[in-house]
Short mmCIF file of C-alpha atoms and ligand atoms in Angstrom, two decimals:
data_model
loop_
_atom_site.label_atom_id
_atom_site.label_comp_id
_atom_site.label_asym_id
_atom_site.label_seq_id
_atom_site.Cartn_x
_atom_site.Cartn_y
_atom_site.Cartn_z
CA MET G 182 24.05 92.04 -7.81
CA ASP G 183 27.52 92.36 -8.87
CA ALA G 184 28.64 95.64 -10.36
CA ALA G 185 28.42 94.18 -14.19
CA GLN G 186 25.20 93.19 -13.67
CA GLN G 187 24.39 96.50 -12.33
CA LEU G 188 25.71 97.85 -15.16
CA ILE G 189 23.63 95.92 -17.80
CA ALA G 190 20.54 96.40 -15.73
CA THR G 191 20.85 100.20 -16.20
CA ALA G 192 22.00 100.11 -19.69
CA GLY G 193 19.01 98.12 -20.73
CA PRO G 194 16.63 101.24 -20.68
CA ILE G 195 19.14 103.42 -22.51
CA LEU G 196 19.69 101.19 -25.46
CA GLY G 197 16.74 99.59 -26.39
CA ALA G 198 16.32 95.41 -26.37
CA LYS G 199 18.62 95.40 -29.69
CA GLY G 200 21.60 96.93 -27.59
CA VAL G 201 22.04 94.42 -24.50
CA ILE G 202 23.03 91.04 -25.56
CA THR G 203 23.20 88.83 -22.84
CA GLU G 204 22.40 85.44 -24.74
CA PRO G 205 25.54 83.38 -24.38
CA ALA G 206 25.49 81.67 -27.77
CA GLU G 207 25.20 85.22 -29.43
CA ILE G 208 28.55 86.49 -27.36
CA ALA G 209 30.23 83.10 -27.42
CA PRO G 210 31.44 84.29 -31.62
CA TRP G 211 33.37 87.54 -30.15
CA LEU G 212 35.14 86.14 -27.50
CA SER G 213 38.24 85.01 -28.99
CA ASP G 214 40.34 86.35 -31.54
CA TRP G 215 40.31 86.29 -35.20
CA ARG G 216 43.44 83.17 -35.21
CA GLY G 217 41.20 81.62 -32.43
CA ARG G 218 44.17 81.33 -29.93
CA VAL G 219 43.21 83.88 -27.76
CA HIS G 220 39.35 83.80 -25.72
CA GLY G 221 37.93 85.88 -23.25
CA ALA G 222 34.79 85.76 -21.53
CA SER G 223 32.09 88.58 -21.06
CA PRO G 224 28.81 88.56 -19.44
CA ALA G 225 27.19 90.85 -21.90
CA ILE G 226 27.46 92.85 -24.87
CA LEU G 227 26.08 96.13 -24.98
CA ALA G 228 25.84 97.52 -28.58
CA PRO G 229 25.30 101.64 -28.34
CA ALA G 230 23.73 103.23 -31.47
CA SER G 231 24.36 106.68 -30.96
CA THR G 232 27.67 108.38 -29.68
CA ASP G 233 24.88 109.64 -26.37
CA GLU G 234 24.23 106.27 -25.95
CA VAL G 235 28.03 105.39 -26.21
CA ALA G 236 28.53 108.21 -23.86
CA ALA G 237 26.04 106.98 -21.20
CA ILE G 238 27.12 103.52 -21.45
CA VAL G 239 30.83 104.95 -20.48
CA ARG G 240 29.69 107.33 -17.72
CA LEU G 241 28.07 104.23 -15.94
CA ALA G 242 31.20 102.20 -16.53
CA ALA G 243 32.96 104.94 -14.38
CA GLN G 244 30.46 104.70 -11.87
CA HIS G 245 30.20 101.19 -12.00
CA ARG G 246 33.96 100.48 -12.02
CA VAL G 247 33.09 98.02 -14.77
CA PRO G 248 35.79 97.96 -17.97
CA LEU G 249 34.78 97.98 -21.29
CA VAL G 250 36.28 96.03 -24.07
CA PRO G 251 35.33 98.31 -27.18
CA GLN G 252 34.95 95.82 -30.49
CA GLY G 253 34.60 96.42 -34.15
CA GLY G 254 34.45 93.79 -36.50
CA ASN G 255 37.50 91.65 -34.42
CA THR G 256 39.77 91.10 -36.98
CA GLY G 257 42.50 92.37 -35.02
CA MET G 258 45.45 90.17 -35.17
CA ALA G 259 46.67 91.48 -31.16
CA ALA G 260 43.87 89.77 -29.37
CA GLY G 261 43.00 94.00 -28.25
CA ALA G 262 39.59 93.29 -28.83
CA THR G 263 39.03 89.86 -26.67
CA PRO G 264 37.87 90.69 -22.98
CA PRO G 265 40.19 89.05 -20.38
CA PRO G 266 38.77 85.22 -19.55
CA ASP G 267 37.38 86.30 -15.76
CA GLY G 268 34.75 87.77 -17.36
CA SER G 269 35.09 91.38 -15.62
CA ALA G 270 34.95 93.05 -18.59
CA ILE G 271 31.76 94.23 -20.82
CA LEU G 272 32.37 93.87 -24.98
CA LEU G 273 31.57 97.26 -26.35
CA SER G 274 30.29 96.52 -29.64
CA LEU G 275 30.29 99.63 -32.25
CA ARG G 276 28.64 98.00 -34.98
CA ARG G 277 25.26 99.29 -34.68
CA MET G 278 26.77 102.48 -35.67
CA HIS G 279 27.05 102.16 -39.16
CA ARG G 280 26.32 105.30 -40.66
CA ILE G 281 28.33 107.34 -43.48
CA ARG G 282 27.66 110.53 -41.35
CA SER G 283 28.57 112.83 -44.90
CA ILE G 284 30.35 112.26 -48.12
CA ASP G 285 31.39 115.13 -49.93
CA ALA G 286 33.73 115.02 -52.79
CA ALA G 287 34.07 119.30 -53.41
CA GLY G 288 35.89 118.73 -49.40
CA ARG G 289 37.44 115.44 -50.03
CA ILE G 290 36.03 114.32 -46.81
CA ALA G 291 33.87 111.00 -45.49
CA VAL G 292 32.49 111.54 -41.72
CA ALA G 293 32.24 107.48 -41.33
CA GLU G 294 31.05 106.41 -37.97
CA ALA G 295 33.10 103.89 -36.12
CA GLY G 296 30.87 100.72 -37.04
CA VAL G 297 31.21 101.42 -40.31
CA VAL G 298 32.64 98.55 -42.65
CA LEU G 299 35.81 99.43 -44.90
CA GLU G 300 34.28 97.73 -47.91
CA THR G 301 31.24 99.77 -47.22
CA LEU G 302 33.11 103.16 -47.15
CA HIS G 303 34.96 102.38 -50.69
CA HIS G 304 31.71 101.72 -52.08
CA ALA G 305 30.37 104.54 -50.47
CA ALA G 306 33.52 106.89 -51.91
CA ASN G 307 33.18 105.19 -55.66
CA GLU G 308 29.78 106.27 -56.18
CA ILE G 309 30.88 109.95 -55.85
CA GLY G 310 33.94 109.53 -57.91
CA MET G 311 36.32 109.36 -55.04
CA ARG G 312 38.22 106.63 -53.31
CA PHE G 313 39.08 106.11 -49.96
CA PRO G 314 42.39 104.72 -50.51
CA LEU G 315 43.43 102.29 -47.37
CA THR G 316 42.65 98.56 -47.89
CA LEU G 317 43.46 95.22 -46.95
CA GLY G 318 42.59 91.29 -46.35
CA ALA G 319 39.95 91.83 -43.79
CA ARG G 320 38.31 94.71 -45.63
CA GLY G 321 35.03 93.01 -45.41
CA SER G 322 34.63 93.06 -41.85
CA CYS G 323 36.81 95.24 -40.53
CA THR G 324 35.12 98.89 -39.00
CA ILE G 325 36.60 102.22 -39.28
CA GLY G 326 36.96 102.34 -35.47
CA GLY G 327 38.61 99.58 -35.03
CA LEU G 328 41.14 100.12 -38.42
CA THR G 329 41.40 104.01 -36.42
CA SER G 330 42.38 102.61 -33.18
CA THR G 331 44.92 100.14 -34.79
CA ASN G 332 46.32 102.78 -36.88
CA ALA G 333 45.89 100.14 -39.74
CA GLY G 334 48.00 99.91 -42.53
CA GLY G 335 47.24 97.64 -45.54
CA THR G 336 48.30 97.19 -49.09
CA GLN G 337 48.34 100.89 -50.33
CA VAL G 338 50.71 102.21 -47.54
CA LEU G 339 53.29 102.71 -50.19
CA LYS G 340 51.25 105.70 -51.97
CA PHE G 341 49.18 106.99 -48.96
CA GLY G 342 50.33 105.98 -45.63
CA THR G 343 48.58 104.79 -43.18
CA MET G 344 45.61 105.80 -41.11
CA ARG G 345 47.37 108.19 -39.18
CA ALA G 346 47.65 110.09 -42.62
CA LEU G 347 44.41 109.66 -43.94
CA ILE G 348 42.37 110.82 -40.96
CA ALA G 349 41.17 114.50 -40.64
CA GLY G 350 39.38 114.27 -37.42
CA VAL G 351 38.34 112.19 -34.65
CA GLU G 352 35.31 111.89 -32.39
CA ALA G 353 35.38 110.07 -29.50
CA VAL G 354 34.22 109.15 -25.66
CA LEU G 355 36.78 109.74 -23.28
CA PRO G 356 36.94 107.42 -19.97
CA ASP G 357 35.23 110.27 -17.92
CA GLY G 358 32.18 110.16 -20.53
CA SER G 359 32.90 113.56 -22.13
CA ILE G 360 32.50 113.93 -26.02
CA HIS G 361 35.79 114.73 -27.65
CA SER G 362 34.91 116.04 -31.26
CA GLY G 363 37.30 116.60 -33.70
CA LEU G 364 35.37 116.05 -36.84
CA SER G 365 36.23 119.49 -38.49
CA GLY G 366 38.36 118.24 -41.22
CA LEU G 367 40.99 121.60 -40.63
CA LYS G 368 43.69 120.60 -43.11
CA LYS G 369 45.56 122.92 -40.29
CA ASP G 370 45.13 122.88 -36.79
CA ASN G 371 48.02 123.92 -34.34
CA ARG G 372 46.56 123.87 -30.72
CA GLY G 373 48.98 122.38 -29.04
CA TYR G 374 48.74 118.58 -28.63
CA SER G 375 46.49 116.53 -30.82
CA LEU G 376 44.12 113.99 -28.96
CA ASP G 377 43.00 113.05 -32.38
CA GLN G 378 46.32 111.45 -33.15
CA LEU G 379 46.51 110.19 -29.55
CA LEU G 380 43.55 108.15 -30.09
CA ILE G 381 44.85 106.97 -33.04
CA GLY G 382 46.36 104.03 -32.47
CA ALA G 383 45.26 103.57 -28.75
CA GLU G 384 43.56 100.59 -29.18
CA GLY G 385 40.26 101.28 -27.25
CA THR G 386 42.69 102.13 -24.10
CA LEU G 387 42.47 105.71 -23.88
CA GLY G 388 38.57 106.23 -25.21
CA VAL G 389 35.54 104.88 -27.68
CA VAL G 390 36.44 105.83 -30.93
CA THR G 391 32.35 106.84 -32.16
CA ALA G 392 32.99 108.27 -35.52
CA VAL G 393 36.21 109.72 -37.97
CA ALA G 394 36.46 112.35 -40.64
CA LEU G 395 38.47 110.89 -43.64
CA ARG G 396 40.52 111.85 -46.79
CA LEU G 397 39.33 111.12 -49.93
CA VAL G 398 41.00 110.60 -53.31
CA PRO G 399 40.11 110.71 -56.96
CA ALA G 400 39.08 107.34 -57.70
CA VAL G 401 41.12 104.95 -60.25
CA ALA G 402 40.60 105.34 -63.86
CA SER G 403 42.26 102.27 -63.91
CA ARG G 404 44.93 99.86 -62.64
CA ALA G 405 47.34 97.74 -63.76
CA VAL G 406 48.18 94.57 -61.96
CA ALA G 407 51.32 92.05 -62.00
CA TRP G 408 52.70 89.32 -60.65
CA THR G 409 56.62 88.84 -61.36
CA GLY G 410 58.97 86.32 -60.10
CA VAL G 411 62.26 87.53 -58.48
CA ALA G 412 65.52 85.41 -57.26
CA SER G 413 65.29 87.25 -53.60
CA PRO G 414 64.37 90.27 -51.46
CA ALA G 415 67.08 91.96 -52.23
CA ASP G 416 65.66 91.94 -55.96
CA ALA G 417 63.02 92.75 -54.87
CA LEU G 418 63.53 95.93 -53.01
CA ALA G 419 65.59 96.58 -56.00
CA LEU G 420 62.91 96.11 -58.47
CA LEU G 421 60.43 98.79 -56.61
CA ARG G 422 63.52 101.18 -56.95
CA PHE G 423 64.13 100.66 -60.09
CA LEU G 424 60.47 101.20 -60.48
CA GLU G 425 59.86 104.27 -58.69
CA HIS G 426 63.11 105.90 -61.15
CA ARG G 427 60.78 105.12 -64.15
CA THR G 428 56.83 105.73 -62.98
CA THR G 429 55.15 107.48 -60.02
CA SER G 430 51.90 105.19 -60.76
CA VAL G 431 52.79 102.49 -58.39
CA GLU G 432 51.25 102.08 -55.18
CA GLY G 433 51.02 98.78 -53.89
CA PHE G 434 54.20 96.33 -53.91
CA GLU G 435 53.18 93.55 -52.09
CA LEU G 436 56.42 90.63 -51.81
CA VAL G 437 55.57 87.01 -51.61
CA PRO G 438 57.21 83.96 -50.58
CA ARG G 439 56.75 80.87 -52.25
CA ASP G 440 56.14 78.74 -49.52
CA SER G 441 52.94 81.67 -48.74
CA LEU G 442 51.85 81.00 -52.12
CA GLU G 443 52.22 77.39 -51.59
CA LEU G 444 49.82 77.63 -48.48
CA VAL G 445 47.37 79.29 -49.95
CA LEU G 446 47.31 76.72 -52.94
CA ARG G 447 46.26 74.38 -50.67
CA HIS G 448 44.25 75.47 -48.55
CA ILE G 449 41.96 78.55 -50.76
CA PRO G 450 39.80 76.98 -53.26
CA GLY G 451 39.84 78.25 -56.74
CA THR G 452 43.20 79.95 -56.55
CA ARG G 453 46.09 78.91 -59.07
CA ALA G 454 49.18 80.27 -59.48
CA PRO G 455 49.86 83.31 -61.48
CA LEU G 456 53.39 82.00 -63.09
CA ASP G 457 53.73 78.43 -64.73
CA ASP G 458 57.41 78.29 -63.01
CA ALA G 459 58.12 77.71 -59.73
CA GLN G 460 60.18 80.87 -58.44
CA PRO G 461 61.33 81.10 -54.90
CA TRP G 462 59.94 84.95 -54.46
CA HIS G 463 56.79 86.74 -55.95
CA VAL G 464 56.37 90.74 -56.34
CA LEU G 465 52.59 91.43 -56.47
CA ILE G 466 52.64 95.26 -58.05
CA GLU G 467 49.85 97.54 -58.61
CA ALA G 468 49.89 100.69 -60.60
CA THR G 469 47.19 102.97 -60.92
CA THR G 470 46.41 105.76 -62.70
CA VAL G 471 43.58 108.76 -62.29
CA ASP G 472 43.96 109.53 -65.97
CA PRO G 473 41.10 108.21 -67.97
CA ALA G 474 43.12 108.51 -71.17
CA ALA G 475 46.28 106.94 -69.63
CA ASP G 476 47.53 103.72 -70.39
CA ILE G 477 48.54 102.36 -67.13
CA ALA G 478 49.13 98.32 -68.52
CA ALA G 479 51.46 99.45 -71.53
CA GLU G 480 53.51 101.45 -69.21
CA LEU G 481 53.53 99.19 -66.43
CA GLN G 482 54.53 96.53 -69.20
CA ARG G 483 57.36 98.81 -70.21
CA CYS G 484 58.75 98.86 -66.75
CA LEU G 485 58.55 95.51 -66.59
CA ALA G 486 60.00 94.53 -69.61
CA ASP G 487 62.93 97.09 -68.79
CA ALA G 488 63.73 95.08 -65.43
CA LEU G 489 63.36 91.97 -67.49
CA GLY G 490 66.58 93.00 -69.21
CA GLN G 491 68.37 94.31 -66.34
CA LYS G 492 67.36 90.49 -65.20
CA LEU G 493 66.10 92.31 -61.91
CA ILE G 494 63.12 89.39 -62.43
CA ALA G 495 62.91 86.05 -63.67
CA ASP G 496 59.60 86.23 -65.38
CA ALA G 497 56.53 88.42 -64.77
CA VAL G 498 52.62 88.37 -65.60
CA ILE G 499 50.42 90.90 -66.13
CA ALA G 500 46.13 90.80 -65.32
CA ALA G 501 44.59 91.00 -68.78
CA ASN G 502 41.40 92.10 -67.12
CA GLU G 503 40.05 92.69 -63.54
CA ALA G 504 38.87 89.40 -63.09
CA GLN G 505 42.81 88.09 -63.37
CA ALA G 506 43.48 91.12 -61.18
CA GLU G 507 41.10 90.39 -58.44
CA ALA G 508 42.43 86.61 -58.51
CA PHE G 509 45.98 87.94 -58.24
CA TRP G 510 45.19 89.93 -55.27
CA ARG G 511 43.22 87.09 -53.97
CA ILE G 512 46.32 85.31 -53.33
CA ARG G 513 47.84 87.84 -51.39
CA ASP G 514 44.89 88.59 -49.43
CA SER G 515 44.27 85.34 -48.29
CA ILE G 516 47.83 84.14 -46.81
CA SER G 517 46.68 84.94 -43.27
CA GLU G 518 43.79 82.84 -43.84
CA ALA G 519 45.70 79.91 -45.58
CA GLU G 520 48.03 80.32 -42.22
CA ARG G 521 44.93 79.97 -40.10
CA VAL G 522 43.49 77.00 -42.00
CA ASP G 523 46.74 75.24 -41.79
CA GLY G 524 47.05 75.97 -38.12
CA GLN G 525 50.39 75.89 -36.58
CA THR G 526 51.81 79.03 -37.66
CA LEU G 527 53.26 81.67 -35.49
CA ALA G 528 53.22 85.49 -36.80
CA HIS G 529 55.41 88.20 -36.39
CA ASP G 530 54.09 92.27 -38.18
CA ILE G 531 57.77 93.59 -37.59
CA SER G 532 59.38 96.77 -39.61
CA VAL G 533 63.16 97.65 -39.75
CA PRO G 534 64.38 100.14 -41.73
CA VAL G 535 63.05 99.71 -45.41
CA ALA G 536 67.19 99.77 -47.18
CA ASP G 537 67.74 97.00 -44.26
CA MET G 538 65.06 94.38 -44.99
CA PRO G 539 66.14 91.92 -47.51
CA ARG G 540 69.27 91.43 -45.33
CA PHE G 541 67.24 90.93 -42.03
CA MET G 542 64.64 88.85 -43.66
CA THR G 543 67.64 86.17 -44.68
CA GLU G 544 69.58 86.27 -41.64
CA ALA G 545 66.62 86.38 -39.06
CA ALA G 546 65.13 83.68 -41.34
CA ARG G 547 68.33 81.72 -41.24
CA GLU G 548 69.10 82.30 -37.46
CA VAL G 549 66.05 80.60 -36.56
CA GLU G 550 65.72 77.65 -38.63
CA ARG G 551 69.34 77.18 -37.55
CA ALA G 552 67.72 77.38 -33.56
CA PHE G 553 64.64 75.62 -33.90
CA PRO G 554 65.59 72.98 -36.33
CA GLY G 555 62.18 72.28 -38.59
CA VAL G 556 60.59 75.37 -38.67
CA ILE G 557 60.12 77.20 -41.76
CA ALA G 558 60.93 80.85 -41.55
CA SER G 559 59.90 83.28 -43.99
CA GLY G 560 58.67 86.79 -44.50
CA PHE G 561 55.88 88.13 -46.80
CA GLY G 562 53.82 91.81 -47.28
CA HIS G 563 54.81 95.48 -47.40
CA LEU G 564 58.02 95.59 -48.46
CA GLY G 565 57.91 98.98 -49.86
CA ASP G 566 57.42 99.85 -46.11
CA GLY G 567 60.28 97.91 -44.11
CA ASN G 568 57.27 96.13 -42.93
CA ILE G 569 57.09 92.18 -43.18
CA HIS G 570 54.82 89.55 -41.88
CA PHE G 571 58.07 87.16 -40.50
CA HIS G 572 55.91 83.81 -39.99
CA VAL G 573 57.57 80.94 -38.38
CA ARG G 574 55.79 77.70 -39.38
CA ALA G 575 56.00 74.07 -37.76
CA ALA G 576 57.90 70.96 -39.11
CA ASP G 577 55.24 69.46 -40.71
CA HIS G 578 55.88 66.50 -38.20
CA ALA G 579 55.69 69.06 -35.04
CA ALA G 580 53.27 67.95 -32.37
CA PRO G 581 49.83 69.81 -32.12
CA ASP G 582 50.78 71.95 -29.07
CA TRP G 583 54.33 73.12 -30.87
CA TYR G 584 52.71 76.63 -30.57
CA GLU G 585 52.21 76.41 -27.26
CA ARG G 586 55.56 75.09 -25.98
CA GLU G 587 58.17 76.78 -28.59
CA GLY G 588 55.80 79.87 -29.88
CA ALA G 589 57.25 82.58 -27.01
CA ALA G 590 60.92 81.00 -27.37
CA ILE G 591 60.76 81.60 -31.17
CA THR G 592 58.82 85.04 -30.66
CA ARG G 593 61.59 86.90 -28.60
CA MET G 594 64.52 85.48 -30.62
CA VAL G 595 62.64 87.20 -33.45
CA ASP G 596 61.77 90.25 -31.21
CA ASN G 597 65.37 90.36 -30.60
CA LEU G 598 66.76 90.56 -33.84
CA VAL G 599 64.38 93.30 -34.94
CA THR G 600 65.14 95.25 -31.75
CA ALA G 601 68.53 94.53 -32.80
CA ALA G 602 67.97 96.00 -36.18
CA GLY G 603 66.59 99.39 -34.50
CA GLY G 604 62.89 97.73 -35.75
CA SER G 605 59.71 97.49 -34.10
CA ILE G 606 57.81 94.57 -32.64
CA SER G 607 54.50 96.24 -34.06
CA ALA G 608 54.44 97.74 -37.47
CA GLU G 609 50.83 97.75 -38.14
CA HIS G 610 48.62 95.29 -35.77
CA GLY G 611 49.05 96.45 -32.84
CA ILE G 612 50.25 95.40 -29.42
CA GLY G 613 46.63 94.26 -27.84
CA GLN G 614 47.38 91.29 -25.36
CA LEU G 615 49.78 89.38 -27.32
CA LYS G 616 52.42 91.46 -27.65
CA ARG G 617 52.46 93.72 -24.32
CA GLU G 618 54.93 91.34 -22.57
CA GLU G 619 57.53 92.07 -25.37
CA PHE G 620 56.60 95.82 -25.62
CA ALA G 621 57.51 96.20 -22.01
CA ARG G 622 60.63 93.75 -22.13
CA LEU G 623 61.80 95.85 -25.24
CA ALA G 624 60.35 99.31 -25.54
CA PRO G 625 62.97 102.33 -24.26
CA PRO G 626 61.91 103.01 -20.60
CA GLY G 627 61.13 106.86 -21.63
CA ARG G 628 58.58 105.93 -23.88
CA ILE G 629 56.62 103.50 -21.47
CA HIS G 630 56.82 106.28 -18.54
CA ALA G 631 55.48 108.33 -21.67
CA LEU G 632 52.60 106.32 -22.12
CA LEU G 633 52.14 105.38 -18.82
CA ALA G 634 52.10 109.29 -17.90
CA ILE G 635 49.02 109.20 -20.47
CA LYS G 636 46.94 106.28 -19.59
CA HIS G 637 46.81 107.14 -15.91
CA ALA G 638 46.38 111.15 -16.47
CA LEU G 639 43.22 109.84 -19.09
CA ASP G 640 41.69 106.94 -18.09
CA PRO G 641 42.82 107.39 -13.94
CA LEU G 642 40.07 104.47 -13.38
CA GLY G 643 41.46 102.03 -15.85
CA ILE G 644 37.68 101.10 -17.16
CA MET G 645 38.60 101.22 -20.75
CA ASN G 646 40.34 97.87 -22.26
CA PRO G 647 42.58 96.71 -19.10
CA GLY G 648 45.18 94.33 -19.98
CA LYS G 649 45.60 95.97 -24.09
CA LEU G 650 48.49 97.66 -24.82
CA VAL G 651 49.85 99.71 -21.40
CA PRO G 652 52.30 97.30 -19.72
C1 FAD J 75 42.53 88.78 -43.25
C2 FAD J 75 43.70 89.55 -42.66
C3 FAD J 75 44.17 90.91 -43.42
C4 FAD J 75 44.63 91.55 -42.71
N1 FAD J 75 45.49 92.46 -42.77
C5 FAD J 75 45.81 93.60 -42.61
C6 FAD J 75 46.78 94.47 -43.18
O1 FAD J 75 47.30 94.35 -44.48
N2 FAD J 75 47.32 95.60 -42.25
C7 FAD J 75 46.67 95.90 -41.18
O2 FAD J 75 47.46 96.93 -40.69
N3 FAD J 75 46.20 94.90 -40.47
C8 FAD J 75 45.59 94.06 -40.70
N4 FAD J 75 44.79 93.12 -40.38
C9 FAD J 75 44.23 93.65 -39.36
C10 FAD J 75 42.63 93.85 -38.94
O3 FAD J 75 41.75 93.50 -39.89
C11 FAD J 75 43.28 95.37 -38.39
O4 FAD J 75 43.48 95.46 -37.45
C12 FAD J 75 41.40 96.02 -38.37
O5 FAD J 75 42.23 97.60 -38.06
C13 FAD J 75 40.63 96.06 -37.30
O6 FAD J 75 39.83 96.31 -37.36
P1 FAD J 75 38.33 95.68 -36.44
O7 FAD J 75 36.95 96.56 -36.61
O8 FAD J 75 38.43 94.10 -36.85
O9 FAD J 75 38.40 95.66 -34.88
P2 FAD J 75 38.81 94.94 -33.62
O10 FAD J 75 39.76 93.58 -33.76
O11 FAD J 75 37.36 95.36 -33.42
O12 FAD J 75 39.47 95.73 -32.82
C14 FAD J 75 40.75 96.24 -32.93
C15 FAD J 75 41.41 97.05 -31.83
O13 FAD J 75 41.05 97.71 -31.87
C16 FAD J 75 40.03 98.69 -30.88
N5 FAD J 75 38.82 98.87 -31.31
C17 FAD J 75 37.76 98.60 -31.97
N6 FAD J 75 36.65 99.46 -32.32
C18 FAD J 75 37.13 100.53 -31.22
C19 FAD J 75 36.41 101.95 -31.17
N7 FAD J 75 35.49 102.67 -32.26
N8 FAD J 75 36.87 102.46 -30.76
C20 FAD J 75 38.16 102.57 -29.67
N9 FAD J 75 39.23 101.11 -29.96
C21 FAD J 75 38.24 100.60 -30.63
C22 FAD J 75 39.78 96.92 -29.96
O14 FAD J 75 39.42 97.59 -28.73
C23 FAD J 75 41.03 96.45 -30.46
O15 FAD J 75 42.00 96.74 -29.32
C24 FAD J 75 44.10 91.89 -41.46
C25 FAD J 75 42.94 91.13 -40.51
C26 FAD J 75 43.01 90.41 -41.43
C27 FAD J 75 42.01 88.73 -40.76
#
């Protein structure tokens, strides 16, 4: 019996039948990344139901020197939750830990276990008149543990920040099997290095997140959602700045190029273009208020009429009701899915300083399209955060192996341009497996040195998610 089999056998009595999955057909759906590009192998999925069970499994893994790959909803975009292909590691699913331990409107904190699905937390917060304000397209399946471990962003970062800003504390099992309990929810705690902050964005390489204390805000009383047509990313950013001088209500501001809209209309059933005339670029705007007496739609309409008068936008429509608002958001949230169906898209989740993003997008697209004739380069997403998903799509006649043949060269070019602009090659999706080489190539040596020192100090046996993030 090899070490992995010994671990699986000893895990059985600790986790019970529900917590040990060895049937290949049940394991298979969890062995590939969301885009279906990276494939791994694992002899089992271990699925603990409590923090103590996680700690017991981590201790066993250390004892047997068997690596663990933590996994939540497996919606990550960097293949961080995909095990290595040689079957040497075991998947550790947190999905059975799906309890909201407490939720408190007065304290404005929810303590959710790692396997709680984001949408479940949204509903729970709403029931007590509160809101967890981070959201993204995968909210129906991504988990609190995954969101924490990737320091996820999403569409409301403009106002509320990334997970890092919304986490009041983390409970985790460290690689030696000890439990770090940081769930006190203290607003102020300056006892030196923050282990909580180290674990946020660690992609499972420093321990297993088991529960998280999350900050809540008052529930929205009403929202207004608009779809506008603009001439360029520069006009889109000018529109955001224009709105910011007139209202504090804007919390979502998402850029959508015509190319992405057309892809969604082609591949996602039931979607339709919000504006009659084709526009080169669009911005989806969400404005919200917590004041039941406020007329947020009228406020946004006034602002957009002014913007139209100043020729900042070419056209705009405000959703007439919630169903229409959801339909607008569905377009934005379906872009990644439409690209997945389409197949030949190379994704780059990048950031540069916000003010420089319009120039970067235009010049980078031009350079990539010139260097790789026939491809379409474009960006969509969180313009106001200086974060764009800069995607390069194959030409219509491209060979089926375009991604394998051209992908690395295109990515190197994009990453070089991003680095030259003082940006980051991973704005919100993490490094995982997909960006590890590029991270090692482009990150400043001091950053890599510190990262390695932290990794080796906390996980000297290298049992936590090997082959991810750490060069
Ligand atoms: C349609 C779509 C839209 C998306 N939009 C956005 C977006 O706007 N912004 C954004 O930031 N991301 C976005 N994502 C990416 C993804 O949803 C996030 O990265 C999310 O945080 C992943 O959560 P998960 O539970 O699926 O994690 P997984 O994919 O299972 O894991 C992600 C990483 O976290 C680690 N991990 C998971 N759980 C734990 C744990 N309990 N302890 C330690 N490590 C753990 C894994 O090992 C892996 O490295 C999108 C994905 C999809 C499919």
